[in-house]
C-alpha positions as a LaTeX table, in Angstrom:
\begin{tabular}{lrrr}
\hline
Residue & $x$ (\AA) & $y$ (\AA) & $z$ (\AA) \\
\hline
Met1 & $-26.20$ & 110.55 & $-43.89$ \\
Lys2 & $-24.39$ & 112.49 & $-46.76$ \\
Thr3 & $-22.25$ & 109.25 & $-47.79$ \\
Asn4 & $-25.34$ & 107.06 & $-48.19$ \\
Thr5 & $-27.27$ & 109.79 & $-49.31$ \\
Asn6 & $-24.37$ & 110.43 & $-52.49$ \\
Ile7 & $-24.27$ & 106.74 & $-52.80$ \\
Glu8 & $-27.85$ & 106.86 & $-53.62$ \\
Ser9 & $-27.58$ & 109.69 & $-55.87$ \\
Thr10 & $-25.21$ & 107.60 & $-57.60$ \\
Leu11 & $-26.74$ & 104.73 & $-58.12$ \\
His12 & $-30.31$ & 106.67 & $-59.14$ \\
Glu13 & $-28.55$ & 108.23 & $-61.80$ \\
Phe14 & $-27.09$ & 105.30 & $-63.07$ \\
Arg15 & $-28.87$ & 104.20 & $-66.39$ \\
Leu16 & $-28.24$ & 101.61 & $-69.30$ \\
Pro17 & $-29.41$ & 102.63 & $-72.65$ \\
Ala18 & $-32.61$ & 101.09 & $-73.69$ \\
Tyr19 & $-31.97$ & 98.81 & $-77.04$ \\
Asn20 & $-33.02$ & 100.81 & $-79.76$ \\
Glu21 & $-30.82$ & 103.70 & $-78.02$ \\
Ile22 & $-27.71$ & 101.46 & $-78.61$ \\
Pro23 & $-26.12$ & 102.37 & $-82.60$ \\
Asp24 & $-26.63$ & 99.65 & $-85.18$ \\
Val25 & $-25.00$ & 102.22 & $-87.82$ \\
Gly26 & $-21.83$ & 100.03 & $-87.32$ \\
Leu27 & $-19.50$ & 101.53 & $-84.24$ \\
Tyr28 & $-15.69$ & 101.09 & $-84.54$ \\
Leu29 & $-13.62$ & 100.13 & $-81.62$ \\
Glu30 & $-12.88$ & 103.55 & $-80.53$ \\
Gln31 & $-16.16$ & 104.59 & $-80.74$ \\
Val32 & $-17.83$ & 101.58 & $-79.11$ \\
Ala33 & $-15.14$ & 101.91 & $-75.72$ \\
Lys34 & $-16.38$ & 105.81 & $-75.62$ \\
Phe35 & $-20.46$ & 104.85 & $-75.94$ \\
Ile36 & $-20.30$ & 102.12 & $-73.47$ \\
Asn37 & $-17.96$ & 104.40 & $-71.15$ \\
Ser38 & $-20.16$ & 107.11 & $-71.46$ \\
Tyr39 & $-22.62$ & 105.25 & $-69.39$ \\
Phe40 & $-20.18$ & 103.93 & $-66.46$ \\
Ile41 & $-18.74$ & 107.73 & $-65.68$ \\
Glu42 & $-19.65$ & 106.77 & $-61.98$ \\
Phe43 & $-18.10$ & 103.54 & $-62.12$ \\
Pro44 & $-14.65$ & 103.41 & $-63.10$ \\
Glu45 & $-14.06$ & 99.89 & $-62.07$ \\
Met46 & $-16.41$ & 99.25 & $-64.70$ \\
Gln47 & $-14.61$ & 101.20 & $-67.62$ \\
Val48 & $-13.53$ & 99.37 & $-71.19$ \\
Thr49 & $-10.44$ & 99.68 & $-72.97$ \\
Pro50 & $-10.73$ & 99.25 & $-76.67$ \\
Ser51 & $-7.83$ & 96.52 & $-76.03$ \\
Met52 & $-10.27$ & 94.94 & $-73.85$ \\
Ile53 & $-12.92$ & 95.13 & $-76.31$ \\
Ser54 & $-10.91$ & 93.46 & $-79.12$ \\
Asn55 & $-9.90$ & 90.70 & $-76.12$ \\
Tyr56 & $-13.66$ & 90.02 & $-76.01$ \\
Ala57 & $-13.83$ & 89.62 & $-79.85$ \\
Lys58 & $-10.91$ & 87.52 & $-79.94$ \\
Gln59 & $-12.04$ & 85.25 & $-77.54$ \\
Lys60 & $-15.27$ & 84.86 & $-79.27$ \\
Leu61 & $-17.63$ & 86.35 & $-76.60$ \\
Phe62 & $-19.70$ & 87.42 & $-79.27$ \\
Asp63 & $-20.30$ & 87.16 & $-83.21$ \\
Arg64 & $-17.43$ & 87.75 & $-85.41$ \\
Val65 & $-17.22$ & 91.97 & $-86.09$ \\
Asn66 & $-17.46$ & 92.58 & $-90.11$ \\
Lys67 & $-15.84$ & 95.17 & $-91.44$ \\
Lys68 & $-14.37$ & 96.25 & $-88.29$ \\
Thr69 & $-18.02$ & 97.57 & $-86.87$ \\
Tyr70 & $-20.10$ & 96.40 & $-84.14$ \\
Thr71 & $-23.44$ & 96.15 & $-84.62$ \\
Arg72 & $-26.25$ & 96.80 & $-82.18$ \\
Asn73 & $-26.46$ & 93.26 & $-80.71$ \\
Gln74 & $-23.06$ & 92.79 & $-80.42$ \\
Ile75 & $-22.96$ & 96.10 & $-78.47$ \\
Ser76 & $-26.04$ & 94.86 & $-76.51$ \\
Ile77 & $-23.52$ & 92.09 & $-75.37$ \\
Leu78 & $-20.43$ & 94.10 & $-74.60$ \\
Leu79 & $-22.69$ & 96.21 & $-72.26$ \\
Phe80 & $-23.51$ & 92.94 & $-70.16$ \\
Ile81 & $-19.92$ & 91.62 & $-70.48$ \\
Val82 & $-18.72$ & 94.79 & $-68.88$ \\
Cys83 & $-21.64$ & 94.38 & $-65.83$ \\
Ala84 & $-20.39$ & 91.07 & $-65.62$ \\
Lys85 & $-16.88$ & 91.36 & $-65.46$ \\
Thr86 & $-16.82$ & 92.75 & $-62.22$ \\
Val87 & $-18.42$ & 89.23 & $-60.49$ \\
Leu88 & $-17.67$ & 86.55 & $-62.98$ \\
Ser89 & $-14.44$ & 84.99 & $-64.39$ \\
Ile90 & $-14.28$ & 85.64 & $-68.58$ \\
Glu91 & $-15.37$ & 81.69 & $-68.71$ \\
Asn92 & $-18.41$ & 81.91 & $-66.72$ \\
Ile93 & $-19.12$ & 84.84 & $-68.73$ \\
Arg94 & $-18.99$ & 82.61 & $-71.85$ \\
Leu95 & $-21.12$ & 79.92 & $-70.36$ \\
Ala96 & $-23.89$ & 82.45 & $-69.15$ \\
Leu97 & $-23.70$ & 83.85 & $-72.55$ \\
His98 & $-23.86$ & 80.27 & $-74.21$ \\
Asp99 & $-26.85$ & 79.80 & $-71.63$ \\
Phe100 & $-28.50$ & 82.68 & $-73.02$ \\
His101 & $-28.20$ & 81.72 & $-76.46$ \\
Glu102 & $-29.83$ & 78.37 & $-76.14$ \\
Gly103 & $-33.01$ & 79.92 & $-75.04$ \\
Asn104 & $-35.99$ & 81.33 & $-76.83$ \\
Asp105 & $-35.23$ & 85.12 & $-75.88$ \\
Thr106 & $-33.96$ & 87.60 & $-78.84$ \\
Met107 & $-30.83$ & 89.26 & $-77.75$ \\
Glu108 & $-33.15$ & 92.75 & $-77.74$ \\
Glu109 & $-35.39$ & 90.97 & $-74.90$ \\
Leu110 & $-32.29$ & 89.70 & $-72.60$ \\
Tyr111 & $-30.64$ & 92.80 & $-73.28$ \\
Gln112 & $-33.81$ & 94.12 & $-71.91$ \\
Tyr113 & $-34.50$ & 92.33 & $-69.24$ \\
Cys114 & $-31.15$ & 92.56 & $-67.59$ \\
Ser115 & $-31.31$ & 96.32 & $-68.39$ \\
Glu116 & $-34.48$ & 96.50 & $-66.23$ \\
Ser117 & $-33.53$ & 93.96 & $-63.86$ \\
Leu118 & $-30.17$ & 95.90 & $-62.93$ \\
Met119 & $-32.04$ & 99.06 & $-62.25$ \\
Ser120 & $-34.89$ & 97.66 & $-60.46$ \\
Thr121 & $-32.17$ & 96.32 & $-58.10$ \\
Leu122 & $-29.97$ & 98.98 & $-57.75$ \\
Ser123 & $-33.61$ & 101.03 & $-56.92$ \\
Ser124 & $-34.06$ & 98.58 & $-53.82$ \\
Phe125 & $-30.87$ & 100.29 & $-52.26$ \\
Tyr126 & $-32.08$ & 103.83 & $-52.16$ \\
His127 & $-36.08$ & 102.72 & $-52.31$ \\
His128 & $-36.85$ & 100.68 & $-49.07$ \\
Glu129 & $-40.52$ & 100.63 & $-49.89$ \\
Gln130 & $-40.81$ & 98.75 & $-53.38$ \\
Asn131 & $-43.85$ & 98.18 & $-55.17$ \\
Glu132 & $-44.48$ & 94.19 & $-54.82$ \\
Gln133 & $-45.52$ & 93.35 & $-57.82$ \\
Ser134 & $-42.94$ & 94.89 & $-59.71$ \\
Glu135 & $-40.41$ & 93.37 & $-58.09$ \\
Thr136 & $-42.20$ & 90.48 & $-58.67$ \\
Ser137 & $-42.56$ & 91.52 & $-62.46$ \\
Ile138 & $-38.71$ & 91.80 & $-62.94$ \\
Leu139 & $-36.59$ & 90.18 & $-59.79$ \\
His140 & $-38.40$ & 86.67 & $-59.74$ \\
Asp141 & $-38.83$ & 85.64 & $-63.14$ \\
Asp142 & $-38.27$ & 81.75 & $-63.48$ \\
Lys143 & $-37.57$ & 81.89 & $-66.78$ \\
His144 & $-33.99$ & 83.67 & $-65.78$ \\
Pro145 & $-32.66$ & 82.38 & $-62.51$ \\
Met146 & $-28.97$ & 83.03 & $-63.50$ \\
Leu147 & $-29.43$ & 86.25 & $-65.11$ \\
Asn148 & $-30.80$ & 87.25 & $-61.98$ \\
Asn149 & $-28.09$ & 85.93 & $-59.75$ \\
Ile150 & $-26.31$ & 87.59 & $-61.69$ \\
Ile151 & $-27.72$ & 90.87 & $-61.97$ \\
Thr152 & $-28.12$ & 90.78 & $-58.19$ \\
Ala153 & $-24.44$ & 90.10 & $-57.95$ \\
Val154 & $-24.17$ & 93.04 & $-60.10$ \\
Ala155 & $-26.10$ & 95.96 & $-58.32$ \\
His156 & $-24.31$ & 94.62 & $-55.30$ \\
Lys157 & $-20.80$ & 94.93 & $-56.26$ \\
Met158 & $-21.81$ & 98.74 & $-57.73$ \\
Tyr159 & $-23.52$ & 99.88 & $-54.37$ \\
Leu160 & $-20.16$ & 98.59 & $-52.07$ \\
Glu161 & $-17.59$ & 100.07 & $-55.15$ \\
Arg162 & $-19.40$ & 103.36 & $-54.40$ \\
Tyr163 & $-19.56$ & 102.43 & $-50.70$ \\
Phe164 & $-16.03$ & 101.99 & $-50.34$ \\
Ala165 & $-14.99$ & 104.76 & $-52.58$ \\
Ser166 & $-17.51$ & 107.22 & $-50.02$ \\
Leu167 & $-14.72$ & 105.87 & $-47.22$ \\
Lys168 & $-11.40$ & 106.83 & $-49.32$ \\
Lys169 & $-13.33$ & 110.93 & $-50.06$ \\
\hline
\end{tabular}
């Protein structure tokens, strides 16, 4: 079926930047929005505006912005927020972020885990024969049960948005 092929292709091509690919030179608000949106071109419901980013900052979802520039850690949190806002309220995102900060993982470790888990979950929609070791190591990590559930919900939402968009064409 052509629809499934298009959806699978879109999901297969989706990538979040690796943590070290996120600029750490201090991007301004407009640059941050442009950077984030460049990863969500095929997912318009996940696009973010500068005013949305400002609101997330005002709601203290991440550390205070220094000299109007955003750091790598702040951008990685924004990438998580952009994904999670499709399935969670802002208050629940705040609780999740607080829970993440309570753990022993660094922001880099959490971001990489989140990114890899999302890619792995999305790949399950087009790779029906999964490598058990990969699935176990990424998707069933007992250390991050809440994050696993958020990522699973985000991946399913991304799939369903593409599915219904294809029906409208």
